CSV table of C-alpha atoms in Angstrom, one decimal:
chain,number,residue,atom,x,y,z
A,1,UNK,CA,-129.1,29.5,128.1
A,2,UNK,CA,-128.8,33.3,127.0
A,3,UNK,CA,-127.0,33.6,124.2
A,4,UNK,CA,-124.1,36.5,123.8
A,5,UNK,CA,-124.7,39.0,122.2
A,6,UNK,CA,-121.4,40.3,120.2
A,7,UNK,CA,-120.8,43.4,118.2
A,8,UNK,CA,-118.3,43.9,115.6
A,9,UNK,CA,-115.3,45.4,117.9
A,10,UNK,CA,-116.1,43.0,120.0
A,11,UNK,CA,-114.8,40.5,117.1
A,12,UNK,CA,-112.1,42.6,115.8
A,13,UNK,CA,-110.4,43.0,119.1
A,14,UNK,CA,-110.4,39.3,119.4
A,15,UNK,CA,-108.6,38.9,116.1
A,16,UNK,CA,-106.0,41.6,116.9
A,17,UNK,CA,-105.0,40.3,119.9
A,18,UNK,CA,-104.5,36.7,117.7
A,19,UNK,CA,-106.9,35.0,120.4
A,20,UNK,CA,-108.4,31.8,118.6
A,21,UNK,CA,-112.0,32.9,117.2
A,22,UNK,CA,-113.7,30.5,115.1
A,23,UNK,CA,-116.3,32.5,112.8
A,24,UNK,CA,-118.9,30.4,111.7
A,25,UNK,CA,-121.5,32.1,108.6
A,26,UNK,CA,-124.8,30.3,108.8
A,27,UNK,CA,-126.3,31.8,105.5
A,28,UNK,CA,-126.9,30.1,102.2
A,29,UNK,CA,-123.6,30.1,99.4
A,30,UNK,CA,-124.8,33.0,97.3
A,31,UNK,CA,-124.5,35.4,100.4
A,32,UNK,CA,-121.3,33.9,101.5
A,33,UNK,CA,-119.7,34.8,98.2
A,34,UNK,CA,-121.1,37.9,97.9
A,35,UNK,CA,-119.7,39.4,101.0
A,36,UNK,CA,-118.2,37.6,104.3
A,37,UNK,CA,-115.8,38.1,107.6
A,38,UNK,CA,-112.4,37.0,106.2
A,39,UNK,CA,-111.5,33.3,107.6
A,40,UNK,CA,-115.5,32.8,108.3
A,41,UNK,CA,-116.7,29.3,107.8
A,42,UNK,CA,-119.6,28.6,105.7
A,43,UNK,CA,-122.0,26.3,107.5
A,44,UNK,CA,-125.6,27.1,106.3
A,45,UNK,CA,-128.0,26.7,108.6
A,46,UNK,CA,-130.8,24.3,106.9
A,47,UNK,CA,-126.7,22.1,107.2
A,48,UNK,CA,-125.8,22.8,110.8
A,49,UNK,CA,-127.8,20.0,112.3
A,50,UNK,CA,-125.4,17.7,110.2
A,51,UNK,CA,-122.1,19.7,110.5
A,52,UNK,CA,-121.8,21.2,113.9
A,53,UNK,CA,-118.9,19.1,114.9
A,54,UNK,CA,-117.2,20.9,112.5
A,55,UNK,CA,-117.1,23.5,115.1
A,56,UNK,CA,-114.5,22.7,117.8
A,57,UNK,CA,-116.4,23.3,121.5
A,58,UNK,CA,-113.4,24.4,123.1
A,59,UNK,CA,-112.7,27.4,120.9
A,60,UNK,CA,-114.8,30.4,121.0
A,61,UNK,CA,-116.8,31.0,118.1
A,62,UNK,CA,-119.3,33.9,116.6
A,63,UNK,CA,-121.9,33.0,114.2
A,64,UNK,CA,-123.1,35.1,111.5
A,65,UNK,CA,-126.0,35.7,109.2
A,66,UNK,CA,-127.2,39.2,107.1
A,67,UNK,CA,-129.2,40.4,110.4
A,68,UNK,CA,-128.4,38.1,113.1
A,69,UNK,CA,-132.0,36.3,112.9
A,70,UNK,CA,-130.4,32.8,111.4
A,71,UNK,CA,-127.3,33.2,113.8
A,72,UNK,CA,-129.2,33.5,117.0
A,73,UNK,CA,-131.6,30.1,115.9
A,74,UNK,CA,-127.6,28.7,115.3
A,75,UNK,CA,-126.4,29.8,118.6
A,76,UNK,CA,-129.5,28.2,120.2
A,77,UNK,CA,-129.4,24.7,118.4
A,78,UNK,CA,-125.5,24.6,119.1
A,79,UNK,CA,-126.3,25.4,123.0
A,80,UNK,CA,-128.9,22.8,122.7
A,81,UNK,CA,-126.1,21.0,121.9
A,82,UNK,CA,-123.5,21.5,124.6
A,83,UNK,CA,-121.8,24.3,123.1
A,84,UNK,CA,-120.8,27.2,125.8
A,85,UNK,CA,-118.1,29.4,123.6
A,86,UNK,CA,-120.9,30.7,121.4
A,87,UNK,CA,-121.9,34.5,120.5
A,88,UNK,CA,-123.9,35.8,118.3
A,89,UNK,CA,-123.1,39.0,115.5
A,90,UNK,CA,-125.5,41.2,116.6
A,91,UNK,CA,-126.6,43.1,113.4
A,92,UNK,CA,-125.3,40.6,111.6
A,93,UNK,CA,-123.8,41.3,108.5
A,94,UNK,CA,-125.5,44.2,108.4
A,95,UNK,CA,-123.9,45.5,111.0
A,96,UNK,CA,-120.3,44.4,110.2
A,97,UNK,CA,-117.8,47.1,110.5
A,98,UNK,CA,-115.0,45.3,109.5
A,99,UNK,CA,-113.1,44.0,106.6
A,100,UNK,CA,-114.8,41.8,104.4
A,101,UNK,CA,-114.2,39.4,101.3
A,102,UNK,CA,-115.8,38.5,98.2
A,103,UNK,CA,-115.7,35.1,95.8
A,104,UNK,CA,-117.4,36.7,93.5
């Protein structure tokens, strides 16, 4: 299965118009806090293997990682896994051009 490639209006315009989006960040903790998609989900991926079905199929979802090398290995284990509503940031977070948050 190809995976979908997704830039960033491509995820804002799916927020604004309040469709469901499930954004699902695949790097390690210390990224996550330093900078992430606001409402993003941290699932790292070395974790993924035991947490996918803490992603709901049914909803779309975009995964994301700094570049997009970690979320496109994500997007292929979850397609392995029967997901189809999958996409990956292209760029990553790198290439984000929206809002973001910080824990930090």
């Amino acid at each position: 299965m190809e995976i979908t490639q997704w830039q960033t209006n491509d995820v804002l315009e799916h927020l604004q118009s309040n469709k469901n989006l499930q954004i699902i960040d695949v790097r390690q903790p210390e990224e996550f806090q330093s900078s992430h998609i606001p409402g993003a989900k941290l699932i790292p991926l070395g974790e993924l293997n035991e947490r996918y079905q803490e992603i709901e199929p049914n909803v779309e979802a975009v995964i994301v990682c700094r570049s997009g090398g970690r979320s496109s290995k994500a997007c292929e284990l979850l397609a392995s896994l029967g997901y189809e509503k999958i996409y990956n940031l292209t760029g990553g977070m790198l290439g984000w051009q929206g809002d973001v948050e910080s824990n930090i």
